[in-house]
Amino acid sequence: VSPRHRAVGAEVLDACRRGDREGFRALYDAYKDRVYSIALYFFHGDRSSASDITQEVFVKLMTNMAGFRGDSGFSTWLYRLVVNACLDRARSGQNRERATDPAHFDLLQDTGSQEHALARMRTAESVQRAISSLPSQYRLVILLRYFDDLSYEEMATALNCSVGTISSRLNRGHRLLAERLASLRGTTV
Amino acid sequence: MIWQRHVTHRLAEYVDQRLSPGAARTVEAHLESCGNCRAALAGYSFAARLLRDVALTQAPDSLWMSITAALDQQSDVAAPKVRLKPDATSSEPDATSLEPDATSSQYVASGFSRTFPWLRPLTAIAALLAVIVAGAAGYRFYTRSTLAPWEVTRLDRAQPERLKANEWIQTGAVSGIRLNVGRIGTVDVAPGSRVRLVAAKEDEYRLGLAHGEISAVINAPPRLFFVDTPTSTVVDLGCAYTMRVDDSGAGTLRVTAGWASLEWSGRESLVPAGASGHTRPDVGPGTPSFDDATPALKGALDAFDFENGGRNAVEVVLAEARVRDTLTLWHLMSRVEAADRERVFNRIVSLTPLPKNVTKDEVMALNPDELKRWREELAWSW
């Protein structure tokens, strides 16, 4: 199972509600890379901001787990925390826009020969720069869609907007990405 | 005849197979005849393929330690640890002598058994008893805090006191109290305030604030925590805020993180972090504004909301508004006289272009869905 599609079962959520530290660890392991990656891409590769956001989200999550009623998806609640944490930090000016450093990302899933890997890395750098260049409202939708495969309804809840707005932002986000990555057409491996 | 409208706005739903069979057929029929839309679909699919290949970046290993340290720190504050110490007046350690220890989570005998090795078995028994006593106390504390949906903790007392439904609390002139809102957050009630628990249910926590000030920090899904005041209800949308109510019932909501709303008789004011909203008797919530808006804008807004300031006040607001103040202008769209609405609309679009998915006709007609879509786009600058 791809790490981005791992989910936790009801027993883990129940253990977390009871305050079980092992349950929290299982929850953390299942979602940490997704939360960290979303924050990392949102803040243009700034690892410090990504770490701060990840810590803030999981501390809030674990502190308030007993209040999670389970009548809405856990992912929805989790990503709402992620979105709010990112936007609050961006608004507060704690994070300044900075040039993207591809070295901070793990880039594409690597397979094949060295030459092949190099070509893929170049492609990945371009993709990552293109994602970072998106306006934040499109960037967030794209990240939620592709890093955790959220449904339109889940994204709408996480971003506190309508499903129609999600659809619209996905359209515009993809169009902008396609324009900015047009030079890769026919060259990607 | 093939429906000729371009379908670029439906590509996401088409690719993700969210369209009804009929709508999908319409899109496909159009794609067959429209090169521009086929090119747009190819671009969409190309971007989607690249995005699906983006690898997640692994979170640093050290993060878990930071998180557990932060959680332990919170636990230390919430429930001080206990430390077992020997009774200096007794030859045997007193298993019931427990005192708070802010630095250790262990039960320690302070070198007692090293000094009196023959007492080790007694020490072990005493330690076992201490564990049992502490465990029982901990279980009682845990079950009490788990079972009690609300707890009131006075700032100057260690033991929590449960707040009963409909029980009023009047804080003194000097000290306030803290309310634990189930497990979803806390409310600090300032000195000189009068509050009441209205409801504490799985899907609704509701307080009443007659006068005074509360500061709430809530981490929960939206619309779970409410505070009723004499002139509005504060609805938590995932946030931290301060609400102050004076003896007349007039109040001010100031949001420091996330969003909250003031609601009263169908009137709603959405207040994001950094903004405030006022509420007055017989009127309800006024129009929210950012705290860093100009004094002239805020003064004119008060005049408009609560003193029948009318068109003159609106003119001042329009003249003083910055991009960020589209928060205020968006709310004014549905509050000004119909004759003034277009001027408010024009001012907003002069500050932020109208999004493509919003039409002037619909927002001028105060279509709720259209206004919501517009607000969602404007909110990126708030």
Coordinates of C-alpha atoms in Angstrom, one line a residue:
Chain A
V1 CA 0.0 0.0 0.0
S2 CA 1.4 3.4 -0.9
P3 CA 2.2 5.5 2.2
R4 CA -0.1 8.2 1.0
H5 CA -3.1 5.9 1.1
R6 CA -2.5 4.4 4.5
A7 CA -5.3 4.9 6.9
V8 CA -5.8 3.9 10.5
G9 CA -8.6 1.7 11.7
A10 CA -11.2 2.4 14.3
E11 CA -9.2 0.5 16.9
V12 CA -6.4 2.9 16.6
L13 CA -8.7 5.9 16.9
D14 CA -10.3 4.3 19.9
A15 CA -6.9 3.8 21.5
C16 CA -6.1 7.4 20.9
R17 CA -9.3 8.5 22.5
R18 CA -8.4 6.5 25.6
G19 CA -5.0 8.4 25.6
D20 CA -3.0 5.3 24.6
R21 CA 0.5 6.4 23.6
E22 CA 1.0 3.4 21.3
G23 CA -2.2 4.3 19.5
F24 CA -0.9 7.9 19.0
R25 CA 2.3 6.5 17.6
A26 CA 0.4 4.4 15.1
L27 CA -1.7 7.4 14.1
Y28 CA 1.4 9.6 13.8
D29 CA 3.2 7.0 11.6
A30 CA 0.2 6.7 9.3
Y31 CA -0.1 10.5 8.6
K32 CA 3.2 12.2 9.5
D33 CA 4.7 12.2 6.0
R34 CA 1.5 13.5 4.4
V35 CA 1.1 16.3 6.9
Y36 CA 4.8 17.2 6.7
S37 CA 4.8 17.1 2.9
I38 CA 1.8 19.3 2.6
A39 CA 3.3 21.9 4.9
L40 CA 6.7 21.6 3.2
Y41 CA 5.2 22.3 -0.2
F42 CA 2.9 25.0 1.1
F43 CA 5.9 26.8 2.6
H44 CA 8.1 26.4 -0.5
G45 CA 10.4 23.8 0.9
D46 CA 10.9 25.5 4.3
R47 CA 11.7 22.5 6.6
S48 CA 11.5 24.5 9.8
S49 CA 8.0 25.7 9.0
A50 CA 7.0 22.2 7.9
S51 CA 8.3 20.7 11.2
D52 CA 6.5 23.4 13.3
I53 CA 3.2 22.8 11.5
T54 CA 3.5 19.0 11.8
Q55 CA 4.2 19.3 15.5
E56 CA 1.4 21.8 16.1
V57 CA -1.1 19.6 14.2
F58 CA -0.3 16.4 16.0
V59 CA -0.2 18.0 19.5
K60 CA -3.6 19.5 18.8
L61 CA -4.8 16.3 17.4
M62 CA -3.7 14.2 20.4
T63 CA -4.8 16.7 23.0
N64 CA -8.3 16.9 21.6
M65 CA -8.7 13.3 20.3
A66 CA -11.2 12.5 23.1
G67 CA -13.5 15.2 21.6
F68 CA -13.4 13.6 18.1
R69 CA -16.9 12.3 17.7
G70 CA -16.3 10.1 14.7
D71 CA -19.4 11.3 12.8
S72 CA -17.2 12.9 10.2
G73 CA -14.1 11.5 8.6
F74 CA -11.0 11.6 10.7
S75 CA -9.0 12.7 7.6
T76 CA -11.3 15.7 7.2
W77 CA -10.6 16.8 10.7
L78 CA -6.9 16.2 10.5
Y79 CA -6.6 18.2 7.2
R80 CA -8.7 21.0 8.5
L81 CA -6.2 21.3 11.3
V82 CA -3.4 21.2 8.7
V83 CA -5.0 23.9 6.5
N84 CA -5.8 26.2 9.4
A85 CA -2.3 25.8 10.8
C86 CA -0.7 26.6 7.4
L87 CA -3.0 29.6 6.8
D88 CA -2.6 31.0 10.3
R89 CA 1.2 30.8 10.1
A90 CA 1.2 32.4 6.6
R91 CA -1.1 35.2 7.9
S92 CA 1.0 35.8 11.0
G93 CA 4.0 36.4 8.8
Q94 CA 6.1 33.9 10.8
N95 CA 7.1 32.4 7.5
R96 CA 8.5 34.5 4.7
E97 CA 8.2 33.6 1.0
R98 CA 11.5 32.1 0.0
A99 CA 13.1 30.6 -3.0
T100 CA 12.4 27.0 -3.4
D101 CA 15.3 24.6 -2.8
P102 CA 14.6 21.3 -4.4
A103 CA 17.1 19.6 -2.1
H104 CA 14.5 19.8 0.7
F105 CA 12.0 17.6 -1.1
D106 CA 12.2 13.9 -1.7
L107 CA 11.0 14.6 -5.3
L108 CA 9.7 11.8 -7.4
Q109 CA 9.5 8.2 -6.5
D110 CA 12.8 6.9 -7.7
T111 CA 13.0 3.8 -9.9
G112 CA 15.3 2.6 -12.7
S113 CA 18.8 3.5 -13.8
Q114 CA 21.0 6.4 -12.7
E115 CA 20.4 8.3 -16.0
H116 CA 16.7 7.7 -15.7
A117 CA 16.8 8.8 -12.1
L118 CA 18.6 12.0 -13.0
A119 CA 16.0 12.8 -15.7
R120 CA 13.2 12.1 -13.3
M121 CA 14.8 14.3 -10.7
R122 CA 15.0 17.2 -13.2
T123 CA 11.3 16.7 -13.9
A124 CA 10.6 16.6 -10.2
E125 CA 12.3 19.8 -9.6
S126 CA 10.3 21.5 -12.2
V127 CA 7.0 20.0 -10.8
Q128 CA 7.9 21.0 -7.3
R129 CA 8.7 24.6 -8.4
A130 CA 5.5 24.8 -10.4
I131 CA 3.5 23.6 -7.3
S132 CA 5.2 26.2 -5.1
S133 CA 4.4 28.9 -7.6
L134 CA 0.7 28.3 -7.5
P135 CA -1.5 30.8 -5.6
S136 CA -2.1 29.3 -2.1
Q137 CA -5.8 28.5 -2.7
Y138 CA -4.9 26.3 -5.7
R139 CA -1.8 24.9 -4.1
L140 CA -3.7 23.6 -1.1
V141 CA -6.4 21.9 -3.1
I142 CA -3.7 20.2 -5.3
L143 CA -1.7 19.0 -2.3
L144 CA -4.8 17.6 -0.5
R145 CA -5.9 15.9 -3.7
Y146 CA -2.6 14.3 -4.6
F147 CA -0.9 13.8 -1.2
D148 CA -3.9 12.2 0.5
D149 CA -6.4 11.5 -2.3
L150 CA -9.1 13.3 -0.4
S151 CA -12.6 13.3 -2.0
Y152 CA -14.1 16.6 -3.1
E153 CA -16.4 16.6 -0.1
E154 CA -13.5 16.0 2.3
M155 CA -11.5 18.8 0.7
A156 CA -14.5 21.1 0.9
T157 CA -14.9 20.5 4.6
A158 CA -11.1 20.9 5.2
L159 CA -11.0 24.1 3.3
N160 CA -14.4 25.4 4.5
C161 CA -15.7 26.0 1.0
S162 CA -18.2 24.4 -1.4
V163 CA -17.6 21.4 -3.6
G164 CA -18.1 23.6 -6.6
T165 CA -15.2 25.8 -5.4
I166 CA -13.0 22.7 -5.0
S167 CA -13.8 21.7 -8.6
S168 CA -13.1 25.2 -9.9
R169 CA -9.8 25.4 -8.0
L170 CA -8.7 22.0 -9.3
N171 CA -9.5 23.0 -12.8
R172 CA -7.5 26.3 -12.5
G173 CA -4.7 24.6 -10.5
H174 CA -4.2 22.0 -13.2
R175 CA -4.4 24.5 -16.0
L176 CA -1.7 26.7 -14.4
L177 CA 0.5 23.7 -13.8
A178 CA 0.1 22.5 -17.3
E179 CA 1.0 25.9 -18.6
R180 CA 4.1 26.1 -16.3
L181 CA 5.2 22.6 -17.2
A182 CA 4.5 22.9 -20.9
S183 CA 8.2 22.6 -21.6
L184 CA 8.2 19.1 -20.2
R185 CA 5.6 17.8 -22.6
G186 CA 7.1 15.0 -24.6
T187 CA 10.3 14.9 -22.5
T188 CA 9.1 13.5 -19.2
V189 CA 10.2 9.9 -18.3
Chain B
M1 CA -27.0 19.1 -32.2
I2 CA -23.9 19.1 -30.0
W3 CA -24.0 21.4 -27.1
Q4 CA -21.3 23.9 -28.0
R5 CA -20.4 25.4 -24.6
H6 CA -16.8 24.7 -23.8
V7 CA -16.2 22.2 -21.0
T8 CA -12.9 23.3 -19.5
H9 CA -14.7 24.2 -16.3
R10 CA -15.8 20.5 -16.0
L11 CA -12.6 18.8 -16.6
A12 CA -11.8 18.0 -13.0
E13 CA -15.2 16.4 -12.4
Y14 CA -14.9 14.6 -15.8
V15 CA -11.4 13.2 -15.1
D16 CA -12.4 12.2 -11.6
Q17 CA -15.6 10.6 -12.9
R18 CA -17.9 12.7 -10.8
L19 CA -20.2 13.6 -13.6
S20 CA -23.5 11.9 -14.2
P21 CA -23.5 9.6 -17.2
G22 CA -25.5 12.2 -19.2
A23 CA -23.2 15.0 -18.3
A24 CA -20.2 12.9 -19.1
R25 CA -21.6 12.1 -22.5
T26 CA -22.2 15.8 -23.1
V27 CA -18.6 16.5 -22.2
E28 CA -17.3 13.7 -24.5
A29 CA -19.5 14.9 -27.4
H30 CA -18.1 18.4 -27.0
L31 CA -14.5 17.1 -26.8
E32 CA -14.9 15.3 -30.1
S33 CA -15.7 18.5 -31.9
C34 CA -13.6 21.0 -29.9
G35 CA -9.8 21.1 -30.3
N36 CA -9.3 23.7 -27.6
C37 CA -11.1 21.6 -25.0
R38 CA -9.2 18.5 -26.1
A39 CA -6.0 20.4 -25.6
A40 CA -7.1 21.5 -22.2
L41 CA -8.0 18.0 -21.2
A42 CA -4.5 16.8 -22.4
G43 CA -2.9 19.5 -20.3
Y44 CA -5.0 18.5 -17.3
S45 CA -4.1 14.8 -17.6
F46 CA -0.4 15.7 -18.1
A47 CA -0.3 17.7 -14.9
A48 CA -2.2 15.0 -13.0
R49 CA 0.2 12.3 -14.2
L50 CA 3.2 14.4 -12.9
L51 CA 1.4 15.1 -9.6
R52 CA 0.7 11.5 -9.0
D53 CA 4.4 10.8 -9.3
V54 CA 5.4 13.4 -6.6
A55 CA 6.9 11.5 -3.7
L56 CA 6.0 12.4 -0.1
T57 CA 8.8 13.8 1.9
Q58 CA 9.6 11.9 5.1
A59 CA 9.1 13.8 8.3
P60 CA 12.3 14.0 10.4
D61 CA 12.6 11.3 13.0
S62 CA 13.2 13.9 15.7
L63 CA 9.6 15.2 15.3
W64 CA 8.0 12.4 17.3
M65 CA 10.3 13.3 20.3
S66 CA 9.3 16.9 20.0
I67 CA 5.6 16.0 19.9
T68 CA 5.8 13.7 22.9
A69 CA 7.8 16.3 24.8
A70 CA 5.2 18.9 24.1
L71 CA 2.4 16.5 25.2
D72 CA 4.3 15.6 28.4
Q73 CA 4.7 19.3 29.1
Q74 CA 1.0 19.7 28.8
S75 CA 0.4 16.7 31.0
D76 CA 2.7 18.2 33.6
V77 CA 0.7 21.4 33.7
A78 CA -2.7 19.6 33.7
A79 CA -1.9 16.9 36.3
P80 CA 1.2 17.4 38.5
K81 CA 3.2 14.2 39.1
V82 CA 3.5 12.8 42.7
R83 CA 6.7 11.9 44.5
L84 CA 7.0 9.5 47.4
K85 CA 9.2 10.6 50.2
P86 CA 10.1 9.1 53.5
D87 CA 8.5 10.5 56.7
A88 CA 11.4 12.1 58.6
T89 CA 9.8 11.3 61.9
S90 CA 9.2 7.6 61.3
S91 CA 11.5 4.7 60.9
E92 CA 9.4 3.4 58.1
P93 CA 8.6 5.2 54.9
D94 CA 5.1 6.6 54.9
A95 CA 3.4 5.2 51.8
T96 CA 0.6 7.7 52.0
S97 CA 2.9 10.8 52.1
L98 CA 2.6 12.1 48.6
E99 CA 3.7 15.5 47.4
P100 CA 3.7 17.0 43.9
D101 CA 7.0 16.8 42.0
A102 CA 7.2 18.9 39.0
T103 CA 10.4 17.3 37.7
S104 CA 10.0 13.6 37.9
S105 CA 7.4 11.1 36.8
Q106 CA 8.9 8.4 39.0
Y107 CA 8.1 7.4 42.6
V108 CA 11.5 7.7 44.4
A109 CA 12.6 6.8 47.9
S110 CA 15.3 9.5 48.1
G111 CA 18.1 7.1 49.0
F112 CA 16.1 5.7 51.9
S113 CA 16.8 2.1 51.1
R114 CA 20.5 2.7 50.7
T115 CA 20.6 4.1 54.2
F116 CA 18.5 1.3 55.7
P117 CA 19.1 -1.8 53.5
W118 CA 17.2 -4.1 55.9
L119 CA 14.1 -2.1 55.2
R120 CA 14.1 -2.8 51.5
P121 CA 11.2 -5.3 51.7
L122 CA 9.2 -2.7 53.6
T123 CA 10.2 -0.1 51.1
A124 CA 9.0 -2.3 48.3
I125 CA 5.7 -2.9 50.0
A126 CA 5.3 0.8 50.8
A127 CA 6.1 1.6 47.2
L128 CA 3.6 -1.0 46.0
L129 CA 1.0 0.6 48.3
A130 CA 1.9 4.0 47.0
V131 CA 1.4 2.9 43.5
I132 CA -2.0 1.4 44.3
V133 CA -3.0 4.6 46.2
A134 CA -1.8 6.8 43.4
G135 CA -3.3 4.5 40.8
A136 CA -6.7 4.6 42.5
A137 CA -6.4 8.4 42.7
G138 CA -5.3 8.6 39.1
Y139 CA -8.2 6.4 38.0
R140 CA -10.6 8.5 40.0
F141 CA -9.2 11.6 38.4
Y142 CA -9.2 10.1 34.9
T143 CA -12.8 8.7 35.1
R144 CA -14.0 11.9 36.7
S145 CA -12.5 14.1 33.9
T146 CA -13.6 11.6 31.2
L147 CA -17.1 11.3 32.5
A148 CA -17.6 15.0 33.2
P149 CA -18.3 16.8 30.0
W150 CA -17.5 20.1 31.7
E151 CA -15.3 21.0 34.5
V152 CA -14.7 24.3 36.3
T153 CA -11.3 24.9 37.7
R154 CA -10.8 28.0 39.8
L155 CA -7.4 29.5 39.1
D156 CA -6.5 29.6 42.8
R157 CA -7.6 26.0 43.5
A158 CA -6.0 22.7 42.6
Q159 CA -9.1 20.4 42.5
P160 CA -11.6 20.9 39.6
E161 CA -15.2 21.6 40.4
R162 CA -17.9 20.4 38.0
L163 CA -20.2 23.0 36.6
K164 CA -23.9 21.9 36.7
A165 CA -26.3 22.7 33.9
N166 CA -28.0 26.1 34.4
E167 CA -25.6 27.0 37.3
W168 CA -24.6 30.6 37.2
I169 CA -21.1 31.6 38.1
Q170 CA -20.2 35.1 39.1
T171 CA -16.4 35.6 39.2
G172 CA -15.0 37.9 41.8
A173 CA -13.5 41.3 41.3
V174 CA -9.9 40.0 41.3
S175 CA -9.8 36.4 40.2
G176 CA -11.3 34.6 37.2
I177 CA -11.9 30.9 36.6
R178 CA -11.1 28.4 33.8
L179 CA -13.7 26.2 32.2
N180 CA -12.6 23.0 30.5
V181 CA -14.9 22.5 27.6
G182 CA -15.0 18.7 27.6
R183 CA -11.9 17.8 25.8
I184 CA -12.2 20.4 23.0
G185 CA -10.8 23.4 24.6
T186 CA -10.8 25.9 27.5
V187 CA -12.6 29.1 28.4
D188 CA -11.1 31.6 30.7
V189 CA -13.7 33.7 32.5
A190 CA -12.3 37.1 33.5
P191 CA -13.0 38.7 36.9
G192 CA -16.3 40.4 37.2
S193 CA -18.1 38.1 34.7
R194 CA -21.3 36.2 34.9
V195 CA -21.6 32.9 33.0
R196 CA -23.8 29.9 32.9
L197 CA -23.7 26.4 31.4
V198 CA -26.7 26.1 29.0
A199 CA -26.0 22.8 27.5
A200 CA -23.3 20.2 27.4
K201 CA -24.0 17.5 24.8
E202 CA -22.0 15.4 22.5
D203 CA -22.9 17.6 19.6
E204 CA -23.3 20.9 21.4
Y205 CA -21.5 22.8 24.1
R206 CA -23.3 26.1 25.0
L207 CA -22.4 28.8 27.5
G208 CA -24.3 31.9 28.4
L209 CA -22.4 35.1 29.0
A210 CA -24.6 37.7 30.7
H211 CA -21.8 40.3 31.2
G212 CA -18.0 40.3 31.5
E213 CA -15.4 38.7 29.4
I214 CA -14.4 35.3 28.3
S215 CA -11.4 34.0 26.2
A216 CA -12.0 30.8 24.4
V217 CA -9.5 28.5 22.7
I218 CA -11.3 25.7 20.9
N219 CA -9.9 22.9 18.8
A220 CA -12.9 21.1 17.4
P221 CA -15.1 20.8 14.3
P222 CA -17.0 24.0 13.6
R223 CA -20.4 24.7 15.2
L224 CA -19.8 22.6 18.2
F225 CA -19.2 25.4 20.8
F226 CA -21.6 28.3 21.3
V227 CA -21.7 31.3 23.6
D228 CA -25.1 33.0 24.0
T229 CA -24.9 36.7 24.9
P230 CA -27.9 39.1 25.3
T231 CA -27.5 40.4 21.8
S232 CA -25.8 37.6 19.7
T233 CA -24.6 34.1 19.8
V234 CA -20.9 33.5 19.2
V235 CA -20.4 30.4 17.1
D236 CA -17.0 28.8 17.1
L237 CA -15.7 27.8 13.6
G238 CA -12.4 26.5 14.9
C239 CA -10.7 29.3 16.6
A240 CA -9.5 31.4 19.6
Y241 CA -11.3 34.5 20.6
T242 CA -12.3 37.0 23.3
M243 CA -15.9 38.1 23.8
R244 CA -16.7 41.0 26.1
V245 CA -20.3 42.0 27.0
D246 CA -21.2 45.1 29.0
D247 CA -24.1 45.6 31.4
S248 CA -26.4 46.8 28.5
G249 CA -25.8 43.6 26.6
A250 CA -23.6 45.2 24.0
G251 CA -20.6 43.2 23.1
T252 CA -17.4 42.9 21.1
L253 CA -15.9 39.7 19.6
R254 CA -12.3 39.8 18.8
V255 CA -10.9 36.7 17.0
T256 CA -7.2 35.8 17.5
A257 CA -7.0 32.6 15.5
G258 CA -9.2 30.9 13.0
W259 CA -12.8 32.0 12.5
A260 CA -15.9 32.7 14.6
S261 CA -19.3 34.1 13.7
L262 CA -21.8 36.3 15.5
E263 CA -25.4 35.2 14.8
W264 CA -28.7 36.7 15.7
S265 CA -32.2 36.4 14.1
G266 CA -30.9 35.3 10.7
R267 CA -28.2 37.9 10.7
E268 CA -24.6 36.6 10.6
S269 CA -21.2 38.3 10.8
L270 CA -18.2 36.2 10.0
V271 CA -15.1 37.2 11.9
P272 CA -11.6 35.9 10.9
A273 CA -8.4 36.2 13.0
G274 CA -7.3 39.8 13.4
A275 CA -10.8 41.1 13.1
S276 CA -13.6 42.2 15.5
G277 CA -17.3 42.4 15.4
H278 CA -19.6 44.4 17.6
T279 CA -23.1 43.6 18.7
R280 CA -25.8 45.8 20.2
P281 CA -29.3 45.5 21.8
D282 CA -32.2 45.6 19.3
V283 CA -29.7 45.4 16.4
G284 CA -27.6 42.3 16.8
P285 CA -24.3 41.8 15.1
G286 CA -22.8 44.7 13.3
T287 CA -20.4 44.5 10.3
P288 CA -17.0 43.0 11.1
S289 CA -13.8 44.9 10.4
F290 CA -10.1 44.2 10.8
D291 CA -8.5 45.7 13.9
D292 CA -5.9 47.4 11.8
A293 CA -8.5 49.2 9.6
T294 CA -8.4 53.0 9.8
P295 CA -10.2 54.7 12.8
A296 CA -12.3 56.5 10.2
L297 CA -13.5 53.3 8.7
K298 CA -14.3 51.8 12.1
G299 CA -16.1 54.9 13.2
A300 CA -18.2 55.1 10.1
L301 CA -19.0 51.4 10.4
D302 CA -20.3 51.9 13.9
A303 CA -22.4 54.8 12.7
F304 CA -23.8 52.7 9.9
D305 CA -24.6 49.7 12.0
F306 CA -25.9 51.3 15.2
E307 CA -26.6 55.0 14.6
N308 CA -28.4 55.1 11.3
G309 CA -25.4 56.6 9.6
G310 CA -26.8 55.6 6.2
R311 CA -25.2 56.6 3.0
N312 CA -22.7 59.1 4.4
A313 CA -21.2 56.4 6.6
V314 CA -21.1 54.0 3.7
E315 CA -19.2 56.6 1.6
V316 CA -16.5 56.9 4.3
V317 CA -16.2 53.1 4.5
L318 CA -15.8 52.8 0.8
A319 CA -13.2 55.6 0.7
E320 CA -11.2 54.1 3.5
A321 CA -11.3 50.4 2.5
R322 CA -8.1 48.5 1.6
V323 CA -7.9 45.1 -0.1
R324 CA -8.2 43.4 3.3
D325 CA -11.3 45.4 4.1
T326 CA -13.2 43.5 1.5
L327 CA -14.2 41.5 4.6
T328 CA -16.2 44.6 5.7
L329 CA -17.4 45.4 2.2
W330 CA -18.6 41.9 1.5
H331 CA -20.8 42.0 4.5
L332 CA -22.1 45.4 3.5
M333 CA -23.3 44.0 0.2
S334 CA -26.4 42.5 1.9
R335 CA -26.8 45.3 4.5
V336 CA -26.8 48.5 2.5
E337 CA -29.9 49.9 0.8
A338 CA -30.4 48.4 -2.7
A339 CA -29.5 51.7 -4.3
D340 CA -26.1 51.7 -2.6
R341 CA -25.3 48.0 -3.4
E342 CA -23.7 48.6 -6.7
R343 CA -21.3 51.2 -5.3
V344 CA -20.2 48.6 -2.7
F345 CA -19.8 46.0 -5.5
N346 CA -17.8 48.4 -7.6
R347 CA -15.5 49.2 -4.7
I348 CA -14.8 45.5 -4.0
V349 CA -14.0 44.7 -7.6
S350 CA -11.8 47.8 -7.8
L351 CA -9.7 46.3 -5.0
T352 CA -9.9 42.6 -6.0
P353 CA -11.1 41.5 -9.5
L354 CA -14.3 39.6 -9.6
P355 CA -13.5 35.8 -9.7
K356 CA -14.5 34.0 -12.9
N357 CA -16.9 31.7 -11.1
V358 CA -18.9 34.7 -9.7
T359 CA -21.3 36.8 -11.7
K360 CA -22.3 40.4 -10.9
D361 CA -26.0 39.8 -11.6
E362 CA -26.2 37.0 -9.0
V363 CA -24.3 38.8 -6.2
M364 CA -26.4 41.9 -6.9
A365 CA -29.4 39.7 -6.5
L366 CA -27.9 38.5 -3.2
N367 CA -27.9 34.9 -4.3
P368 CA -26.6 33.2 -1.1
D369 CA -24.5 30.6 -3.0
E370 CA -23.0 33.2 -5.2
L371 CA -22.1 35.4 -2.3
K372 CA -20.6 32.4 -0.5
R373 CA -18.4 31.6 -3.6
W374 CA -17.3 35.2 -3.7
R375 CA -16.5 35.3 0.0
E376 CA -14.4 32.2 -0.3
E377 CA -12.3 33.8 -3.0
L378 CA -12.0 37.1 -1.2
A379 CA -11.1 35.4 2.0
W380 CA -7.6 34.6 0.7
S381 CA -6.7 38.3 1.3
W382 CA -8.3 38.5 4.8

